[in-house]
Tab-separated table of C-alpha atoms in Angstrom:
chain	number	residue	atom	x	y	z
E	1	UNK	CA	72.308	97.656	92.021
E	2	UNK	CA	73.684	99.616	94.971
E	3	UNK	CA	77.321	100.015	95.908
E	4	UNK	CA	78.559	101.328	99.209
E	5	UNK	CA	81.966	102.929	99.363
E	6	UNK	CA	83.875	102.839	102.647
E	7	UNK	CA	86.664	105.299	103.219
E	8	UNK	CA	88.496	103.935	106.224
E	9	UNK	CA	89.856	106.211	108.890
E	10	UNK	CA	93.477	105.500	109.736
E	11	UNK	CA	95.162	104.589	113.004
E	12	UNK	CA	98.981	104.459	113.145
E	13	UNK	CA	100.814	102.861	116.080
E	14	UNK	CA	104.279	101.547	116.805
E	15	UNK	CA	104.786	97.806	116.991
E	16	UNK	CA	104.193	96.570	120.549
E	17	UNK	CA	101.825	99.409	121.485
E	18	UNK	CA	98.057	99.131	121.971
E	19	UNK	CA	95.777	100.292	119.151
E	20	UNK	CA	92.259	101.715	119.541
E	21	UNK	CA	90.139	101.304	116.388
E	22	UNK	CA	87.030	103.510	116.560
E	23	UNK	CA	83.499	102.245	115.911
E	24	UNK	CA	80.551	104.269	117.153
E	25	UNK	CA	76.950	103.373	116.556
E	26	UNK	CA	73.736	104.674	118.037
E	27	UNK	CA	72.827	101.810	120.327
E	28	UNK	CA	70.807	103.614	123.010
E	29	UNK	CA	67.235	102.361	122.929
E	30	UNK	CA	68.017	99.826	120.192
E	31	UNK	CA	68.669	96.181	120.744
E	32	UNK	CA	72.006	95.165	119.240
E	33	UNK	CA	71.600	91.695	117.774
E	34	UNK	CA	75.300	91.266	117.092
E	35	UNK	CA	78.491	93.130	116.264
E	36	UNK	CA	81.623	91.937	114.534
E	37	UNK	CA	85.095	93.193	113.875
E	38	UNK	CA	86.687	91.555	110.802
E	39	UNK	CA	89.956	91.820	108.916
E	40	UNK	CA	90.535	90.078	105.570
E	41	UNK	CA	87.195	88.305	106.003
E	42	UNK	CA	88.346	86.727	109.290
E	43	UNK	CA	86.616	87.389	112.615
E	44	UNK	CA	88.745	89.437	115.011
E	45	UNK	CA	86.055	89.866	117.668
E	46	UNK	CA	82.396	88.848	117.656
E	47	UNK	CA	79.767	90.150	120.038
E	48	UNK	CA	76.550	88.190	120.483
E	49	UNK	CA	75.274	89.785	123.692
E	50	UNK	CA	76.237	88.875	126.293
E	51	UNK	CA	78.904	86.599	124.750
E	52	UNK	CA	82.185	87.918	123.263
E	53	UNK	CA	84.363	85.676	121.068
E	54	UNK	CA	87.925	86.480	120.015
E	55	UNK	CA	89.237	85.417	116.603
E	56	UNK	CA	92.252	83.196	115.926
E	57	UNK	CA	95.524	84.983	116.602
E	58	UNK	CA	93.767	87.666	118.643
E	59	UNK	CA	93.044	85.656	121.790
E	60	UNK	CA	93.626	87.717	124.960
E	61	UNK	CA	94.667	90.720	122.819
E	62	UNK	CA	91.336	92.235	121.698
E	63	UNK	CA	88.512	93.823	123.648
E	64	UNK	CA	85.706	96.353	123.560
E	65	UNK	CA	84.577	98.539	126.435
E	66	UNK	CA	82.467	96.678	129.000
E	67	UNK	CA	79.926	99.547	128.953
E	68	UNK	CA	79.704	99.631	125.140
E	69	UNK	CA	75.911	99.566	125.207
E	70	UNK	CA	75.523	102.721	127.323
E	71	UNK	CA	78.290	104.623	125.513
E	72	UNK	CA	77.396	103.476	121.978
E	73	UNK	CA	81.095	102.709	121.624
E	74	UNK	CA	82.150	99.450	119.982
E	75	UNK	CA	85.752	100.589	119.475
E	76	UNK	CA	88.214	97.712	119.335
E	77	UNK	CA	91.383	97.701	121.425
E	78	UNK	CA	94.226	95.488	120.189
E	79	UNK	CA	96.951	94.976	122.765
E	80	UNK	CA	100.623	94.715	121.815
E	81	UNK	CA	100.109	95.066	118.048
E	82	UNK	CA	102.312	93.074	115.677
E	83	UNK	CA	103.289	93.963	112.118
E	84	UNK	CA	100.972	91.174	110.923
E	85	UNK	CA	98.016	93.033	112.525
E	86	UNK	CA	98.161	95.673	109.769
E	87	UNK	CA	95.199	95.964	107.448
E	88	UNK	CA	91.665	97.258	107.042
E	89	UNK	CA	89.269	96.343	109.844
E	90	UNK	CA	85.489	96.432	109.428
E	91	UNK	CA	83.079	96.986	112.292
E	92	UNK	CA	79.588	95.650	111.519
E	93	UNK	CA	76.733	96.337	113.931
E	94	UNK	CA	73.450	94.529	113.405
E	95	UNK	CA	70.525	96.216	115.131
E	96	UNK	CA	67.288	97.690	113.746
E	97	UNK	CA	69.388	98.599	110.696
E	98	UNK	CA	72.940	97.618	109.882
E	99	UNK	CA	75.856	99.938	110.490
E	100	UNK	CA	79.354	99.474	109.063
E	101	UNK	CA	82.571	101.407	109.527
E	102	UNK	CA	86.135	100.774	108.427
E	103	UNK	CA	89.538	101.552	109.953
E	104	UNK	CA	92.969	101.042	108.406
E	105	UNK	CA	95.580	100.007	110.965
E	106	UNK	CA	99.183	100.824	110.113
E	107	UNK	CA	101.917	99.423	112.328
E	108	UNK	CA	105.350	101.031	112.341
E	109	UNK	CA	108.246	98.652	112.826
E	110	UNK	CA	110.383	99.509	115.814
E	111	UNK	CA	114.004	98.697	116.612
E	112	UNK	CA	114.218	96.735	119.869
E	113	UNK	CA	115.411	98.873	122.779
E	114	UNK	CA	118.159	96.369	123.538
E	115	UNK	CA	119.713	97.149	120.144
E	116	UNK	CA	119.377	100.901	120.413
E	117	UNK	CA	120.978	100.950	123.846
E	118	UNK	CA	123.932	98.732	122.937
E	119	UNK	CA	124.646	99.987	119.435
E	120	UNK	CA	126.142	103.378	120.199
E	121	UNK	CA	128.324	105.102	117.668
E	122	UNK	CA	131.976	104.736	118.564
E	123	UNK	CA	135.119	106.236	117.171
E	124	UNK	CA	137.812	103.670	116.611
E	125	UNK	CA	141.357	104.820	116.139
E	126	UNK	CA	143.900	102.328	114.927
E	127	UNK	CA	147.575	102.982	115.075
E	128	UNK	CA	149.879	101.250	112.651
E	129	UNK	CA	153.536	101.341	113.529
E	130	UNK	CA	155.988	100.593	110.771
E	131	UNK	CA	159.628	99.858	111.395
E	132	UNK	CA	161.405	100.729	108.210
E	133	UNK	CA	164.929	99.723	107.486
E	134	UNK	CA	166.722	101.450	104.721
E	135	UNK	CA	168.674	99.016	102.576
E	136	UNK	CA	171.153	100.329	100.071
E	137	UNK	CA	174.087	98.907	98.203
E	138	UNK	CA	177.522	99.484	99.747
E	139	UNK	CA	179.515	98.082	96.888
E	140	UNK	CA	179.163	95.325	94.300
E	141	UNK	CA	177.524	92.370	96.058
E	142	UNK	CA	177.482	94.075	99.473
E	143	UNK	CA	174.373	95.556	101.040
E	144	UNK	CA	173.767	97.669	104.126
E	145	UNK	CA	171.796	94.810	105.692
E	146	UNK	CA	173.526	91.419	105.608
E	147	UNK	CA	170.209	89.440	105.851
E	148	UNK	CA	169.062	90.749	102.460
E	149	UNK	CA	169.933	88.711	99.398
E	150	UNK	CA	169.377	90.841	96.283
E	151	UNK	CA	168.988	87.732	94.153
E	152	UNK	CA	165.925	86.564	96.096
E	153	UNK	CA	162.977	89.033	95.925
E	154	UNK	CA	161.598	90.170	99.248
E	155	UNK	CA	157.958	91.147	99.560
E	156	UNK	CA	156.423	92.951	102.472
E	157	UNK	CA	152.701	93.057	103.164
């Protein structure tokens, strides 16, 4: 019984940016039968030379270098990453022997620029003007303001 432990490297990008997930394998002089990028068991990109297939939800957003064979570089580029793109990606290369690498993609949520440009801190000053009228008794039953009836309570808000 053999277990292989993968310690993924980590790539951190802001939402909406492009992410480059590294995968290097010695391909010079070796025929690559196939290569796959997977996340959560789902195909992200599959390479069956010369054909490249993009996985569901990644159409027109994923690619590898067109000269991958000469450069031994099967790094995956994901354009305009979304929060849902986060996770651990596995790169499997099937040639004379199998090669596997893992990359954890972390996506930082960003505040849309339209909000950051319109939501500027402002100082609001409110002025409350009160007109106070002093009411006092002049004599029994007479008040300084004739519209006030001391029998009926007056409330001010």
